[in-house]
């Protein structure tokens, strides 16, 4: 979100419409927080698939932002990104309860965002690098796309990793995983 106005200027979006991107981001973030969790609650999708799909959709939205050339395209990509980001962030506790042992759940929940503060210090240098050195945020969008897709792949693998861990506990060989 810190780069949204600047990125819209890179895309030659009129200055008088930039504020709608921020408003849309916030409105669709509320939509993500309030309207997508029922898919897991009603049992339509497993939590790991839900989180992985949200991560994948966030990556696709970042890629769409990169290739957007109009206000409407950038607005829709931003709306999708903020919706899936909110849905993802609100489902982290459920994912922890699903895959972390009961004795470690409180520690896992409390440490889920432990790296947020140190990583937030990297935002300004990354913005400076992509904008100042490369002249565009496009590389940042590619980086975000790669990170989101990588997270989706890892989360899709969580149930398999959990089964391997349970088999190891039962003294079965790891090769059977």
Short mmCIF file of C-alpha atoms in Angstrom, two decimals:
data_model
loop_
_atom_site.label_atom_id
_atom_site.label_comp_id
_atom_site.label_asym_id
_atom_site.label_seq_id
_atom_site.Cartn_x
_atom_site.Cartn_y
_atom_site.Cartn_z
CA UNK A 1 0.00 0.00 0.00
CA UNK A 2 2.81 2.53 0.57
CA UNK A 3 3.63 2.47 -3.12
CA UNK A 4 0.12 2.47 -4.55
CA UNK A 5 -0.10 6.17 -5.42
CA UNK A 6 3.41 6.27 -6.82
CA UNK A 7 2.84 3.07 -8.77
CA UNK A 8 -0.35 4.48 -10.27
CA UNK A 9 1.66 7.48 -11.49
CA UNK A 10 4.11 5.07 -13.13
CA UNK A 11 1.13 3.58 -14.93
CA UNK A 12 0.00 7.05 -16.11
CA UNK A 13 -3.19 6.96 -14.06
CA UNK A 14 -4.75 10.40 -13.73
CA UNK A 15 -3.85 12.10 -10.46
CA UNK A 16 -7.48 12.85 -9.61
CA UNK A 17 -8.35 9.13 -9.55
CA UNK A 18 -5.45 7.90 -7.39
CA UNK A 19 -7.40 8.23 -4.16
CA UNK A 20 -9.93 5.71 -5.46
CA UNK A 21 -7.21 3.08 -5.50
CA UNK A 22 -6.55 3.62 -1.79
CA UNK A 23 -10.27 3.65 -0.98
CA UNK A 24 -10.80 0.49 -3.01
CA UNK A 25 -7.88 -1.17 -1.28
CA UNK A 26 -9.42 -0.49 2.13
CA UNK A 27 -12.98 -1.43 1.14
CA UNK A 28 -11.93 -4.70 -0.46
CA UNK A 29 -9.72 -5.46 2.52
CA UNK A 30 -12.86 -5.34 4.67
CA UNK A 31 -14.54 -7.66 2.17
CA UNK A 32 -11.68 -10.13 2.53
CA UNK A 33 -11.80 -10.01 6.32
CA UNK A 34 -15.55 -10.51 6.53
CA UNK A 35 -16.72 -12.46 3.51
CA UNK A 36 -14.33 -15.26 2.60
CA UNK A 37 -13.82 -17.13 5.87
CA UNK A 38 -17.14 -18.91 5.56
CA UNK A 39 -15.68 -21.13 2.84
CA UNK A 40 -13.54 -22.83 5.49
CA UNK A 41 -16.14 -22.53 8.25
CA UNK A 42 -18.77 -24.37 6.19
CA UNK A 43 -16.28 -27.05 5.14
CA UNK A 44 -16.25 -26.23 1.43
CA UNK A 45 -12.45 -26.15 1.38
CA UNK A 46 -9.68 -27.28 3.71
CA UNK A 47 -7.72 -24.56 5.47
CA UNK A 48 -4.42 -25.39 3.79
CA UNK A 49 -5.99 -25.26 0.33
CA UNK A 50 -7.76 -22.02 1.23
CA UNK A 51 -4.57 -20.33 2.43
CA UNK A 52 -2.59 -21.62 -0.55
CA UNK A 53 -5.27 -20.44 -2.98
CA UNK A 54 -5.28 -17.01 -1.34
CA UNK A 55 -1.49 -16.83 -1.64
CA UNK A 56 -1.64 -17.88 -5.27
CA UNK A 57 -4.37 -15.33 -6.02
CA UNK A 58 -2.31 -12.62 -4.33
CA UNK A 59 0.59 -13.53 -6.61
CA UNK A 60 -1.65 -13.38 -9.66
CA UNK A 61 -2.98 -10.00 -8.53
CA UNK A 62 0.59 -8.68 -8.19
CA UNK A 63 1.34 -9.93 -11.68
CA UNK A 64 -1.86 -8.30 -12.94
CA UNK A 65 -0.82 -5.02 -11.31
CA UNK A 66 2.43 -5.20 -13.22
CA UNK A 67 0.66 -5.57 -16.55
CA UNK A 68 -2.23 -3.19 -15.88
CA UNK A 69 -2.31 -0.20 -18.17
CA UNK A 70 -5.55 1.50 -17.17
CA UNK A 71 -7.19 2.70 -14.00
CA UNK A 72 -9.84 -0.03 -14.13
CA UNK A 73 -7.27 -2.82 -14.55
CA UNK A 74 -5.11 -1.46 -11.73
CA UNK A 75 -8.16 -0.97 -9.51
CA UNK A 76 -9.35 -4.56 -10.08
CA UNK A 77 -5.88 -5.98 -9.44
CA UNK A 78 -5.54 -3.88 -6.29
CA UNK A 79 -9.00 -4.95 -5.13
CA UNK A 80 -8.13 -8.61 -5.67
CA UNK A 81 -4.80 -8.25 -3.88
CA UNK A 82 -6.31 -6.55 -0.83
CA UNK A 83 -9.20 -9.01 -0.63
CA UNK A 84 -6.95 -12.05 -0.69
CA UNK A 85 -4.41 -10.45 1.65
CA UNK A 86 -7.11 -9.84 4.26
CA UNK A 87 -8.55 -13.33 3.83
CA UNK A 88 -5.07 -14.78 4.20
CA UNK A 89 -4.15 -12.80 7.29
CA UNK A 90 -7.40 -13.67 9.05
CA UNK A 91 -6.89 -17.40 8.41
CA UNK A 92 -3.39 -17.74 9.89
CA UNK A 93 -4.66 -18.74 13.38
CA UNK A 94 -6.83 -21.48 11.89
CA UNK A 95 -3.87 -22.78 9.90
CA UNK A 96 -1.75 -22.84 13.05
CA UNK A 97 -4.41 -24.77 14.98
CA UNK A 98 -4.65 -27.27 12.13
CA UNK A 99 -0.96 -28.08 11.76
CA UNK A 100 0.79 -27.21 15.04
CA UNK A 101 0.64 -29.46 18.09
CA UNK A 102 -1.59 -28.30 20.92
CA UNK A 103 1.34 -27.67 23.26
CA UNK A 104 2.96 -25.27 20.76
CA UNK A 105 -0.13 -23.48 19.46
CA UNK A 106 -0.02 -20.48 21.78
CA UNK A 107 3.66 -19.93 20.98
CA UNK A 108 3.02 -20.33 17.25
CA UNK A 109 0.14 -17.84 17.26
CA UNK A 110 2.08 -15.26 19.25
CA UNK A 111 5.18 -15.61 17.08
CA UNK A 112 3.40 -15.73 13.72
CA UNK A 113 4.17 -12.07 13.07
CA UNK A 114 7.43 -11.81 15.00
CA UNK A 115 9.35 -10.88 11.85
CA UNK A 116 6.90 -8.18 10.84
CA UNK A 117 8.69 -5.39 12.71
CA UNK A 118 12.22 -6.19 11.46
CA UNK A 119 10.97 -6.78 7.92
CA UNK A 120 9.10 -3.48 7.92
CA UNK A 121 12.49 -1.76 8.04
CA UNK A 122 13.23 -3.28 4.64
CA UNK A 123 10.29 -1.56 2.95
CA UNK A 124 11.97 1.81 2.41
CA UNK A 125 15.22 0.33 1.03
CA UNK A 126 13.27 -1.96 -1.30
CA UNK A 127 11.17 0.94 -2.53
CA UNK A 128 14.34 2.95 -3.04
CA UNK A 129 16.01 0.11 -4.88
CA UNK A 130 13.18 -0.62 -7.29
CA UNK A 131 12.17 3.00 -7.83
CA UNK A 132 15.58 4.66 -7.61
CA UNK A 133 17.91 2.08 -9.13
CA UNK A 134 15.62 0.27 -11.54
CA UNK A 135 13.29 3.19 -12.29
CA UNK A 136 10.09 1.22 -11.77
CA UNK A 137 8.22 -0.93 -9.27
CA UNK A 138 7.79 -3.71 -11.82
CA UNK A 139 10.64 -5.73 -10.32
CA UNK A 140 8.99 -5.44 -6.92
CA UNK A 141 5.76 -6.81 -8.37
CA UNK A 142 7.66 -9.73 -9.86
CA UNK A 143 9.33 -10.33 -6.49
CA UNK A 144 5.98 -10.26 -4.68
CA UNK A 145 4.51 -12.62 -7.27
CA UNK A 146 7.36 -15.08 -6.76
CA UNK A 147 7.07 -14.90 -2.97
CA UNK A 148 3.30 -15.44 -3.04
CA UNK A 149 3.53 -18.38 -5.46
CA UNK A 150 6.36 -19.90 -3.40
CA UNK A 151 4.26 -19.61 -0.24
CA UNK A 152 1.31 -21.22 -2.03
CA UNK A 153 3.45 -24.20 -3.04
CA UNK A 154 4.79 -24.61 0.50
CA UNK A 155 1.32 -24.40 2.02
CA UNK A 156 -0.06 -26.94 -0.47
CA UNK A 157 2.66 -29.27 0.82
CA UNK A 158 1.75 -28.79 4.52
CA UNK A 159 -0.61 -31.79 4.81
CA UNK A 160 2.01 -34.07 3.27
CA UNK A 161 4.71 -32.71 5.56
CA UNK A 162 2.43 -33.24 8.55
CA UNK A 163 1.80 -36.86 7.53
CA UNK A 164 5.55 -37.45 7.24
CA UNK A 165 6.05 -35.98 10.71
CA UNK A 166 3.37 -38.24 12.15
CA UNK A 167 4.91 -41.28 10.47
CA UNK A 168 8.30 -40.40 11.93
CA UNK A 169 6.72 -40.21 15.37
CA UNK A 170 5.29 -43.67 14.86
CA UNK A 171 8.83 -44.93 14.10
CA UNK A 172 8.18 -45.47 10.42
CA UNK A 173 10.94 -44.66 8.00
CA UNK A 174 11.01 -41.24 6.39
CA UNK A 175 11.42 -42.90 2.98
CA UNK A 176 7.77 -44.02 3.16
CA UNK A 177 6.64 -40.42 3.09
#
